[in-house]
Coordinates of C-alpha atoms in Angstrom, one line a residue:
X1 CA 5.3 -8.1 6.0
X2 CA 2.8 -10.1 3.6
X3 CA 0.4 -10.6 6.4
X4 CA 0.0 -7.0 6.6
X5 CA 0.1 -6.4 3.2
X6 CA -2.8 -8.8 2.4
X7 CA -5.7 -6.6 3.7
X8 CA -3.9 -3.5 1.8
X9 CA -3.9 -5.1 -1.4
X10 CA -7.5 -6.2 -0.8
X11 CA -8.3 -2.8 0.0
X12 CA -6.5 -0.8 -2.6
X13 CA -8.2 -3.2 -5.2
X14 CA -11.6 -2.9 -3.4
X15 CA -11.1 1.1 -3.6
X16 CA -10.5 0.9 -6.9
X17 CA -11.4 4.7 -8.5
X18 CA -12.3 6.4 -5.4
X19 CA -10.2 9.4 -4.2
X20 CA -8.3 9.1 -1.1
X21 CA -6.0 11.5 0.6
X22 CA -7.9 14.5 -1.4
X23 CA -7.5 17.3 1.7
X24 CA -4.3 16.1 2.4
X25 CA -0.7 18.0 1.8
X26 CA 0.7 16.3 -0.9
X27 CA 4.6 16.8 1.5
X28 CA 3.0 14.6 4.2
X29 CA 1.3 11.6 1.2
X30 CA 5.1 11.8 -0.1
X31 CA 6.8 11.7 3.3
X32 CA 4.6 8.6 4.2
X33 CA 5.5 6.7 0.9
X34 CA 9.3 7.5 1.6
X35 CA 9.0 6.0 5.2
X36 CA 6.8 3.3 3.7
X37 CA 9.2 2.4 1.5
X38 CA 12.1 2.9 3.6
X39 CA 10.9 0.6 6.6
X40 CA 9.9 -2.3 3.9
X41 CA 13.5 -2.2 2.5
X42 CA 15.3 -1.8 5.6
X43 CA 12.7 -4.8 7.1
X44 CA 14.1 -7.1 4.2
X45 CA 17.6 -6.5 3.8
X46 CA 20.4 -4.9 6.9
X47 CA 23.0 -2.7 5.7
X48 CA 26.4 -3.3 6.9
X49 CA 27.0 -0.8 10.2
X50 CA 23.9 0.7 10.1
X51 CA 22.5 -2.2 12.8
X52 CA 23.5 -3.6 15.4
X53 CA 21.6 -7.0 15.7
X54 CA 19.7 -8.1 18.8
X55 CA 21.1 -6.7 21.9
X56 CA 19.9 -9.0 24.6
X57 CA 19.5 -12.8 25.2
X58 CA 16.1 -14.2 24.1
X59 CA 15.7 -10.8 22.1
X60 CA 14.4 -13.2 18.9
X61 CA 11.9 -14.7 21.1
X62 CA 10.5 -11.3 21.8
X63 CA 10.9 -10.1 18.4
X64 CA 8.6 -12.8 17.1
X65 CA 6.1 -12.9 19.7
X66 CA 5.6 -9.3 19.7
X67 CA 5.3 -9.5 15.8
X68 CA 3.1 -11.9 15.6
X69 CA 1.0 -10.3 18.2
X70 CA 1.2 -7.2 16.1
X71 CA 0.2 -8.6 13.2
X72 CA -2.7 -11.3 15.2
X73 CA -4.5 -7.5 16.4
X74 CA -3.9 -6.2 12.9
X75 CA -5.8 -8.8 11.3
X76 CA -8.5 -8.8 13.7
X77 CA -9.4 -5.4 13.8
X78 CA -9.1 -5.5 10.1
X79 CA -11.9 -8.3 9.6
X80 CA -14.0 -6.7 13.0
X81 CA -13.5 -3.5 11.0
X82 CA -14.2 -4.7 7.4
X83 CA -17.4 -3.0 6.4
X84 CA -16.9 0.3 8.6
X85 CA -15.0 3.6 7.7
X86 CA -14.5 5.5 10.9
X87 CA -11.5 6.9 13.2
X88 CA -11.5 3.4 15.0
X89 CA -10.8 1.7 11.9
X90 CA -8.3 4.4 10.3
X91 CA -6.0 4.4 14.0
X92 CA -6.1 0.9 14.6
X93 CA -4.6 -0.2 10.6
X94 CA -2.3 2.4 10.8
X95 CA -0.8 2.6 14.2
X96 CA -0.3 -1.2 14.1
X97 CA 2.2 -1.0 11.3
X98 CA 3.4 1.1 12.6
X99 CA 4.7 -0.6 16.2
X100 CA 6.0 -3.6 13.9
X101 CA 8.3 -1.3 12.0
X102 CA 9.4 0.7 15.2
X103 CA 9.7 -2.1 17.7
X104 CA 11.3 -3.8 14.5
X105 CA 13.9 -1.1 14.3
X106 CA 14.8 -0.8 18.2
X107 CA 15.0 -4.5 19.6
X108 CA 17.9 -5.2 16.4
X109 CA 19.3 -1.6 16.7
X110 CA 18.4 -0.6 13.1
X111 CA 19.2 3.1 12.6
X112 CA 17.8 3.7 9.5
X113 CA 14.6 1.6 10.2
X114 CA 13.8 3.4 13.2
X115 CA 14.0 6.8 11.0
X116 CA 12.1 5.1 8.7
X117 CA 9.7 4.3 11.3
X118 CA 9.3 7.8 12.4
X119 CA 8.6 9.2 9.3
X120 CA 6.2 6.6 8.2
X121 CA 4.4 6.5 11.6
X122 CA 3.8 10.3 11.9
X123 CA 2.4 10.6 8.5
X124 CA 0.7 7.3 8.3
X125 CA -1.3 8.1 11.2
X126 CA -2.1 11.6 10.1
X127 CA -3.7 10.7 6.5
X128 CA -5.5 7.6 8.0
X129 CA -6.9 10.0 10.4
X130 CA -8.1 12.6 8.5
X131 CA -9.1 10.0 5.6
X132 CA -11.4 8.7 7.9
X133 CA -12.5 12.3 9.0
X134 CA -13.5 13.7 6.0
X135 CA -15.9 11.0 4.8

């Protein structure tokens, strides 16, 4: 999670006073924060019957691998990307995240991070998008 988080910080400093997410519904920038939230917490810590663990052999061996792939593309299109604000940019950080956080979710059977996931992933997508859009 702090390898993605990195380039947000970065960005969120380097954004500073400039107004983001101005044409979009204020339902879909709260539903994103929720599942934002929701899949950090439930990435950190596993409630007691609401996962299931890994449900094949080797499935830790995937886990990581796939990760770390995720998160290998996600800092690469981030630096290729750095100095550009278009749709290419805005899909790739944003639907990155979100296959960690859903493929998270599924290979240890994690309910409420797969709904988590959902919600995040859907709205994420949708603000980067149109972000990118209207600039």
């Amino acid at each position: 999670m702090a390898i993605i988080m990195l380039p947000n910080i970065i960005y969120a400093y380097k954004q500073n006073n400039k107004t983001l997410n101005t044409n979009i519904n204020k339902y879909f920038i709260a539903i994103e924060q929720i599942g934002r939230y929701g899949c950090f917490i439930f990435m950190l810590f596993n409630v007691p019957y609401t996962y299931f663990d890994f449900w094949f052999n080797n499935a830790l061996i995937i886990y990581l691998i796939v990760n770390g792939s995720f998160c290998f593309l996600y800092l690469l299109f981030w630096m290729l990307l750095w100095n550009k604000n278009n749709k290419l940019k805005a899909l790739c950080l944003s639907i990155i995240p979100s296959f960690i956080f859903l493929f998270s979710g599924i290979i240890i059977l994690n309910i409420p991070l797969i709904s988590f996931a959902i919600l995040f992933s859907f709205s994420h997508i949708l603000i980067s998008y149109k972000n990118a859009t209207n600039q």
